[in-house]
GROMACS .gro file of C-alpha atoms in nm:
model
  347
    1MET     CA    1  -0.012   0.006   0.037
    2ALA     CA    2   0.131   0.317  -0.160
    3ARG     CA    3   0.231   0.587   0.209
    4PRO     CA    4   0.008   0.908   0.299
    5ARG     CA    5   0.093   1.191   0.143
    6HIS     CA    6   0.165   1.485   0.388
    7ARG     CA    7  -0.118   1.764   0.331
    8LYS     CA    8   0.075   2.049   0.292
    9LEU     CA    9   0.035   2.345   0.578
   10ASP     CA   10  -0.165   2.637   0.594
   11LEU     CA   11   0.121   2.858   0.648
   12LYS     CA   12  -0.136   3.165   0.615
   13ASN     CA   13  -0.421   3.100   0.807
   14GLY     CA   14  -0.356   2.774   0.995
   15ARG     CA   15  -0.268   2.745   1.401
   16VAL     CA   16  -0.028   2.499   1.602
   17ASP     CA   17  -0.236   2.266   1.759
   18LEU     CA   18  -0.183   1.996   1.987
   19SER     CA   19  -0.136   1.725   1.739
   20HIS     CA   20   0.178   1.885   1.660
   21GLY     CA   21   0.360   1.815   1.915
   22SER     CA   22   0.235   1.437   1.968
   23GLY     CA   23   0.512   1.271   1.726
   24GLY     CA   24   0.271   1.168   1.456
   25ARG     CA   25   0.231   1.308   1.141
   26ALA     CA   26   0.064   1.686   1.221
   27MET     CA   27   0.429   1.668   1.431
   28ALA     CA   28   0.652   1.579   1.084
   29GLN     CA   29   0.436   1.758   0.862
   30LEU     CA   30   0.535   2.095   1.094
   31ILE     CA   31   0.947   1.994   1.102
   32ALA     CA   32   0.925   1.982   0.725
   33ASP     CA   33   0.760   2.222   0.576
   34ILE     CA   34   0.858   2.429   0.784
   35PHE     CA   35   1.191   2.389   1.001
   36GLN     CA   36   1.344   2.179   0.744
   37VAL     CA   37   1.279   2.480   0.498
   38GLU     CA   38   1.409   2.735   0.690
   39PHE     CA   39   1.730   2.559   0.814
   40ALA     CA   40   1.834   2.334   0.491
   41ASN     CA   41   2.176   2.184   0.561
   42ASP     CA   42   2.278   1.822   0.510
   43LEU     CA   43   2.325   1.754   0.832
   44LEU     CA   44   1.982   1.845   0.953
   45ALA     CA   45   1.829   1.685   0.650
   46GLN     CA   46   1.963   1.334   0.762
   47GLY     CA   47   1.598   1.330   0.980
   48ASN     CA   48   1.796   1.204   1.265
   49ASP     CA   49   1.753   1.293   1.659
   50GLN     CA   50   2.108   1.371   1.661
   51ALA     CA   51   2.419   1.525   1.419
   52VAL     CA   52   2.674   1.395   1.370
   53PHE     CA   53   2.968   1.538   1.222
   54SER     CA   54   3.361   1.562   1.187
   55ILE     CA   55   3.564   1.793   1.368
   56PRO     CA   56   3.913   1.970   1.372
   57ALA     CA   57   4.161   1.917   1.590
   58GLY     CA   58   4.178   2.159   1.849
   59ARG     CA   59   3.977   2.293   2.196
   60MET     CA   60   3.563   2.321   2.185
   61ALA     CA   61   3.385   2.524   2.317
   62MET     CA   62   3.037   2.489   2.399
   63THR     CA   63   2.728   2.731   2.538
   64THR     CA   64   2.352   2.706   2.611
   65ASP     CA   65   2.019   2.989   2.622
   66GLY     CA   66   1.692   3.013   2.634
   67TYR     CA   67   1.487   3.255   2.524
   68VAL     CA   68   1.161   3.398   2.621
   69VAL     CA   69   1.188   3.770   2.442
   70SER     CA   70   0.844   3.991   2.457
   71PRO     CA   71   0.735   4.101   2.152
   72LEU     CA   72   0.865   3.790   2.013
   73PHE     CA   73   0.912   4.087   1.681
   74PHE     CA   74   1.075   4.419   1.748
   75PRO     CA   75   1.229   4.675   1.594
   76GLY     CA   76   1.599   4.515   1.413
   77GLY     CA   77   1.516   4.176   1.445
   78ASP     CA   78   1.340   3.892   1.674
   79ILE     CA   79   1.309   3.571   1.893
   80GLY     CA   80   1.456   3.364   1.650
   81SER     CA   81   1.732   3.583   1.487
   82LEU     CA   82   1.812   3.704   1.893
   83ALA     CA   83   1.842   3.315   1.951
   84VAL     CA   84   2.114   3.294   1.705
   85HIS     CA   85   2.326   3.644   1.752
   86GLY     CA   86   2.313   3.543   2.127
   87THR     CA   87   2.420   3.131   2.071
   88VAL     CA   88   2.677   3.256   1.814
   89ASN     CA   89   2.826   3.533   2.071
   90ASP     CA   90   2.861   3.362   2.394
   91LEU     CA   91   3.076   3.134   2.188
   92ALA     CA   92   3.264   3.412   2.015
   93MET     CA   93   3.348   3.611   2.290
   94SER     CA   94   3.597   3.282   2.408
   95GLY     CA   95   3.783   3.322   2.066
   96ALA     CA   96   3.548   3.008   1.950
   97ARG     CA   97   3.444   2.968   1.532
   98PRO     CA   98   3.066   2.878   1.618
   99LEU     CA   99   3.026   2.549   1.412
  100HIS     CA  100   2.699   2.434   1.469
  101LEU     CA  101   2.352   2.493   1.657
  102SER     CA  102   2.049   2.306   1.779
  103ALA     CA  103   1.701   2.474   1.819
  104SER     CA  104   1.428   2.334   2.037
  105PHE     CA  105   1.075   2.492   2.018
  106ILE     CA  106   0.838   2.510   2.310
  107LEU     CA  107   0.538   2.572   2.064
  108GLU     CA  108   0.171   2.714   2.253
  109GLU     CA  109  -0.135   2.608   2.098
  110GLY     CA  110  -0.301   2.797   1.865
  111PHE     CA  111   0.019   3.000   1.729
  112PRO     CA  112  -0.001   3.153   1.454
  113LEU     CA  113   0.176   2.954   1.169
  114ALA     CA  114   0.227   3.213   0.926
  115ASP     CA  115   0.434   3.340   1.244
  116LEU     CA  116   0.629   3.039   1.304
  117ARG     CA  117   0.801   3.057   0.981
  118ARG     CA  118   0.869   3.391   1.003
  119ILE     CA  119   1.068   3.295   1.287
  120ALA     CA  120   1.225   2.991   1.166
  121GLN     CA  121   1.276   3.233   0.837
  122SER     CA  122   1.494   3.432   1.007
  123MET     CA  123   1.683   3.138   1.260
  124GLY     CA  124   1.747   3.063   0.933
  125ALA     CA  125   1.893   3.364   0.700
  126ALA     CA  126   2.041   3.462   1.060
  127ALA     CA  127   2.246   3.126   1.108
  128CYS     CA  128   2.376   3.161   0.730
  129ALA     CA  129   2.495   3.498   0.791
  130ALA     CA  130   2.701   3.401   1.069
  131GLY     CA  131   2.861   3.097   0.904
  132VAL     CA  132   2.692   2.810   1.110
  133LYS     CA  133   2.456   2.569   1.053
  134ILE     CA  134   2.121   2.462   1.314
  135VAL     CA  135   2.153   1.999   1.304
  136THR     CA  136   1.886   1.959   1.520
  137GLY     CA  137   1.615   2.015   1.704
  138ASP     CA  138   1.322   1.982   1.921
  139THR     CA  139   0.948   2.056   1.921
  140LYS     CA  140   0.675   2.051   2.210
  141VAL     CA  141   0.354   2.232   2.188
  142VAL     CA  142   0.167   2.318   2.562
  143GLU     CA  143  -0.197   2.407   2.607
  144ARG     CA  144  -0.340   2.765   2.524
  145GLY     CA  145  -0.237   3.009   2.824
  146LYS     CA  146   0.053   2.774   2.875
  147ALA     CA  147   0.298   2.946   2.743
  148ASP     CA  148   0.345   3.277   2.568
  149GLY     CA  149   0.366   3.239   2.216
  150VAL     CA  150   0.626   3.096   2.135
  151PHE     CA  151   1.030   3.016   2.351
  152ILE     CA  152   1.337   2.860   2.195
  153SER     CA  153   1.646   2.651   2.368
  154THR     CA  154   1.996   2.663   2.178
  155ALA     CA  155   2.296   2.510   2.195
  156GLY     CA  156   2.603   2.553   1.982
  157ILE     CA  157   2.948   2.417   1.971
  158GLY     CA  158   3.250   2.570   1.792
  159LEU     CA  159   3.636   2.573   1.789
  160VAL     CA  160   3.878   2.745   1.987
  161PRO     CA  161   4.219   2.866   1.747
  162GLU     CA  162   4.577   2.711   1.865
  163GLY     CA  163   4.703   2.977   2.172
  164ILE     CA  164   4.316   3.167   2.199
  165ASP     CA  165   4.338   3.186   2.579
  166LEU     CA  166   4.017   3.418   2.599
  167SER     CA  167   3.839   3.402   3.041
  168GLY     CA  168   3.705   3.632   3.303
  169ASP     CA  169   3.971   3.568   3.533
  170ARG     CA  170   4.261   3.714   3.320
  171ALA     CA  171   4.180   4.075   3.349
  172ARG     CA  172   4.490   4.199   3.451
  173PRO     CA  173   4.625   4.647   3.670
  174GLY     CA  174   4.680   4.857   3.343
  175ASP     CA  175   4.486   4.666   3.129
  176ALA     CA  176   4.273   4.882   2.860
  177ILE     CA  177   3.854   4.826   2.862
  178LEU     CA  178   3.658   4.875   2.498
  179VAL     CA  179   3.332   4.831   2.410
  180SER     CA  180   3.262   4.770   2.005
  181GLY     CA  181   3.028   5.014   1.993
  182THR     CA  182   2.644   5.212   2.177
  183MET     CA  183   2.524   5.063   2.452
  184GLY     CA  184   2.101   4.977   2.571
  185ASP     CA  185   2.010   4.984   2.199
  186HIS     CA  186   1.855   4.662   2.247
  187GLY     CA  187   1.662   4.703   2.631
  188VAL     CA  188   1.550   5.002   2.460
  189ALA     CA  189   1.451   4.893   2.169
  190ILE     CA  190   1.256   4.598   2.374
  191MET     CA  191   1.086   4.819   2.584
  192SER     CA  192   0.953   5.128   2.376
  193SER     CA  193   0.807   4.794   2.116
  194ARG     CA  194   0.619   4.673   2.404
  195GLU     CA  195   0.498   4.977   2.574
  196ASN     CA  196   0.407   5.124   2.259
  197LEU     CA  197   0.656   5.449   2.304
  198GLN     CA  198   0.716   5.672   2.004
  199PHE     CA  199   1.003   5.839   2.000
  200GLU     CA  200   1.114   6.124   1.697
  201THR     CA  201   1.358   5.813   1.592
  202GLN     CA  202   1.279   5.507   1.632
  203ILE     CA  203   1.504   5.282   1.878
  204ILE     CA  204   1.632   4.964   1.656
  205SER     CA  205   1.792   4.697   1.858
  206ASP     CA  206   2.143   4.634   1.770
  207SER     CA  207   2.070   4.206   1.802
  208ALA     CA  208   2.395   4.086   1.544
  209ALA     CA  209   2.651   3.807   1.528
  210LEU     CA  210   2.967   3.900   1.652
  211ASN     CA  211   3.225   3.589   1.512
  212GLY     CA  212   3.344   3.822   1.248
  213LEU     CA  213   3.441   4.094   1.457
  214THR     CA  214   3.578   3.879   1.710
  215ASP     CA  215   3.738   3.725   1.425
  216ALA     CA  216   3.913   4.074   1.349
  217MET     CA  217   4.021   4.152   1.611
  218ILE     CA  218   4.205   3.822   1.735
  219ALA     CA  219   4.390   3.829   1.389
  220SER     CA  220   4.546   4.127   1.545
  221CYS     CA  221   4.558   4.116   1.896
  222GLY     CA  222   4.527   3.724   1.971
  223SER     CA  223   4.830   3.714   2.221
  224GLN     CA  224   4.733   4.037   2.419
  225LEU     CA  225   4.358   3.970   2.453
  226ARG     CA  226   4.295   3.877   2.811
  227ALA     CA  227   3.849   3.853   2.811
  228MET     CA  228   3.562   3.938   2.554
  229ARG     CA  229   3.218   3.934   2.689
  230ASP     CA  230   2.813   4.051   2.547
  231PRO     CA  231   2.707   4.310   2.782
  232THR     CA  232   2.370   4.070   2.792
  233ARG     CA  233   2.129   4.121   3.040
  234GLY     CA  234   2.255   4.341   3.313
  235GLY     CA  235   2.395   4.530   3.071
  236LEU     CA  236   2.721   4.688   3.087
  237ALA     CA  237   2.793   4.701   3.489
  238ALA     CA  238   2.691   4.353   3.487
  239THR     CA  239   2.947   4.242   3.318
  240LEU     CA  240   3.218   4.427   3.462
  241ASN     CA  241   3.168   4.379   3.779
  242GLU     CA  242   3.171   4.013   3.653
  243ILE     CA  243   3.465   4.055   3.541
  244ALA     CA  244   3.610   4.255   3.813
  245ASN     CA  245   3.478   3.914   4.031
  246GLN     CA  246   3.634   3.707   3.816
  247SER     CA  247   4.012   3.800   3.792
  248ARG     CA  248   3.954   3.975   4.144
  249VAL     CA  249   4.056   4.361   4.043
  250GLY     CA  250   3.900   4.706   4.014
  251ILE     CA  251   3.777   4.880   3.738
  252ARG     CA  252   3.810   5.235   3.639
  253ILE     CA  253   3.552   5.390   3.372
  254ASP     CA  254   3.491   5.708   3.234
  255GLU     CA  255   3.101   5.808   3.201
  256ASP     CA  256   3.244   6.076   2.869
  257ARG     CA  257   3.406   5.794   2.675
  258LEU     CA  258   3.098   5.577   2.737
  259PRO     CA  259   2.914   5.587   2.372
  260VAL     CA  260   2.496   5.575   2.432
  261LYS     CA  261   2.303   5.737   2.118
  262PRO     CA  262   2.114   6.032   2.177
  263GLU     CA  263   1.769   5.912   2.131
  264VAL     CA  264   1.850   5.616   2.361
  265ALA     CA  265   1.967   5.861   2.649
  266ALA     CA  266   1.691   6.072   2.621
  267ALA     CA  267   1.488   5.752   2.604
  268CYS     CA  268   1.636   5.599   2.963
  269GLU     CA  269   1.581   5.918   3.074
  270LEU     CA  270   1.210   5.939   3.013
  271LEU     CA  271   1.194   5.601   3.139
  272GLY     CA  272   1.350   5.614   3.425
  273LEU     CA  273   1.664   5.387   3.323
  274ASP     CA  274   2.072   5.386   3.289
  275PRO     CA  275   2.213   5.268   2.991
  276LEU     CA  276   2.431   5.081   3.222
  277PHE     CA  277   2.243   4.873   3.325
  278VAL     CA  278   2.029   4.760   2.954
  279ALA     CA  279   2.107   4.477   2.775
  280ASN     CA  280   2.301   4.522   2.430
  281GLU     CA  281   2.242   4.145   2.219
  282GLY     CA  282   2.523   4.281   1.933
  283LYS     CA  283   2.805   4.448   2.145
  284LEU     CA  284   3.056   4.311   2.324
  285VAL     CA  285   3.346   4.421   2.555
  286ALA     CA  286   3.721   4.367   2.564
  287PHE     CA  287   3.990   4.337   2.749
  288VAL     CA  288   4.293   4.350   2.627
  289ALA     CA  289   4.721   4.447   2.713
  290PRO     CA  290   4.742   4.837   2.708
  291GLU     CA  291   5.006   4.804   2.462
  292ALA     CA  292   4.748   4.717   2.194
  293ALA     CA  293   4.476   4.864   2.268
  294ASP     CA  294   4.501   5.180   2.046
  295GLU     CA  295   4.568   4.904   1.790
  296LEU     CA  296   4.255   4.649   1.866
  297LEU     CA  297   4.012   5.062   1.864
  298ALA     CA  298   4.142   4.977   1.534
  299VAL     CA  299   4.103   4.719   1.373
  300MET     CA  300   3.683   4.715   1.560
  301ARG     CA  301   3.623   5.044   1.405
  302ALA     CA  302   3.692   4.912   1.054
  303HIS     CA  303   3.460   4.657   1.158
  304GLU     CA  304   3.055   4.734   1.081
  305LEU     CA  305   3.016   4.643   1.377
  306GLY     CA  306   3.261   4.797   1.554
  307ARG     CA  307   3.229   5.150   1.396
  308ASP     CA  308   3.121   5.313   1.750
  309ALA     CA  309   3.425   5.107   1.910
  310ALA     CA  310   3.565   5.359   2.203
  311ILE     CA  311   3.834   5.306   2.540
  312ILE     CA  312   3.607   5.365   2.786
  313GLY     CA  313   3.841   5.265   3.078
  314GLN     CA  314   4.122   5.043   3.230
  315VAL     CA  315   4.132   4.739   3.511
  316VAL     CA  316   4.323   4.898   3.796
  317ALA     CA  317   4.454   4.724   4.143
  318ASP     CA  318   4.169   4.722   4.435
  319ASP     CA  319   4.125   4.425   4.678
  320HIS     CA  320   3.720   4.513   4.677
  321GLN     CA  321   3.684   4.465   4.284
  322PHE     CA  322   3.489   4.798   4.249
  323VAL     CA  323   3.378   4.919   3.928
  324GLN     CA  324   3.402   5.283   3.962
  325MET     CA  325   3.299   5.540   3.746
  326THR     CA  326   3.438   5.930   3.682
  327THR     CA  327   3.099   6.143   3.588
  328SER     CA  328   3.078   6.400   3.347
  329PHE     CA  329   3.062   6.631   3.626
  330GLY     CA  330   3.408   6.541   3.763
  331GLY     CA  331   3.330   6.358   4.042
  332GLY     CA  332   3.296   5.933   4.130
  333ARG     CA  333   3.038   5.667   4.141
  334ILE     CA  334   2.992   5.328   4.232
  335VAL     CA  335   2.885   5.110   3.960
  336ASP     CA  336   2.670   4.836   4.155
  337TRP     CA  337   2.551   4.514   4.053
  338LEU     CA  338   2.134   4.556   4.042
  339SER     CA  339   1.933   4.325   4.269
  340GLY     CA  340   1.656   4.243   4.014
  341GLU     CA  341   1.604   4.321   3.650
  342GLN     CA  342   1.572   4.679   3.520
  343LEU     CA  343   1.425   4.486   3.207
  344PRO     CA  344   1.250   4.165   3.247
  345ARG     CA  345   1.278   3.966   2.914
  346ILE     CA  346   1.444   4.134   2.658
  347CYS     CA  347   1.585   3.799   2.521
   0.00000   0.00000   0.00000
């Protein structure tokens, strides 16, 4: 007897239902018509519950993350591209060249298939642009009201080049601290979209894959780089405090050197936010030996994703491991951790 053919999904008007997570024909149809189309690559096409592949010799990096951003679509991106960018960036901060990703979807019953396809298209395009493959995944469906449309969980692996050793415990007094661009863009874009706030200039998320930028930085100053970190939840303030604690050093930064777009600064003032604590999804912080700081800055500014790079401060000896900032008025303040999150569900 001929095997029944799958009926094509109604990708324009259809919605996710519980059968799409059942493991049966409906689930196979969902995977075939959306995920296999948008993530198409040779490893995914094998159709197994795992991906089997060869890797070059060397040290591997691995990361995992979950994405629950609200709203799902925002100026400059969506939950799909954000999931790829965030995973790629976590690998790139170790100096690794990202290779493969996995993606697990928690879908809410009733979610529009057109929106799911749009998210998958965004993920596929982001992965292609970053030079990685989404090689395996999983799909689950929960009852209406038990989720918020879509949650995505990812994992990624990458290859760390020989001789590269970047870690948050390697910062040393005298090291220069650089950021790759303006702070707070992503968090303010999410908040303005979530609350339907209107500004004279639309604020766009900075969500982007940074592995091209980190490759250029490592090629130029790899042996003198100490650490890199992407300042996501908790913003620059949390990242600097993390490094200070890991390396048991102090940090001093200059407020006048910190790049913040005028529209983001104005929005933060209106909303009662501090750009230091607002999330970024396409920026990095780098710690480098002082003699390599100017060269690294030039390399970063020569890349599209680092054209607003700046040296914002330096590492100092401090048994208290304080992060301190010289303000625009010539005073000083401690930049401490937040006890919670200024903007929940920004990634």
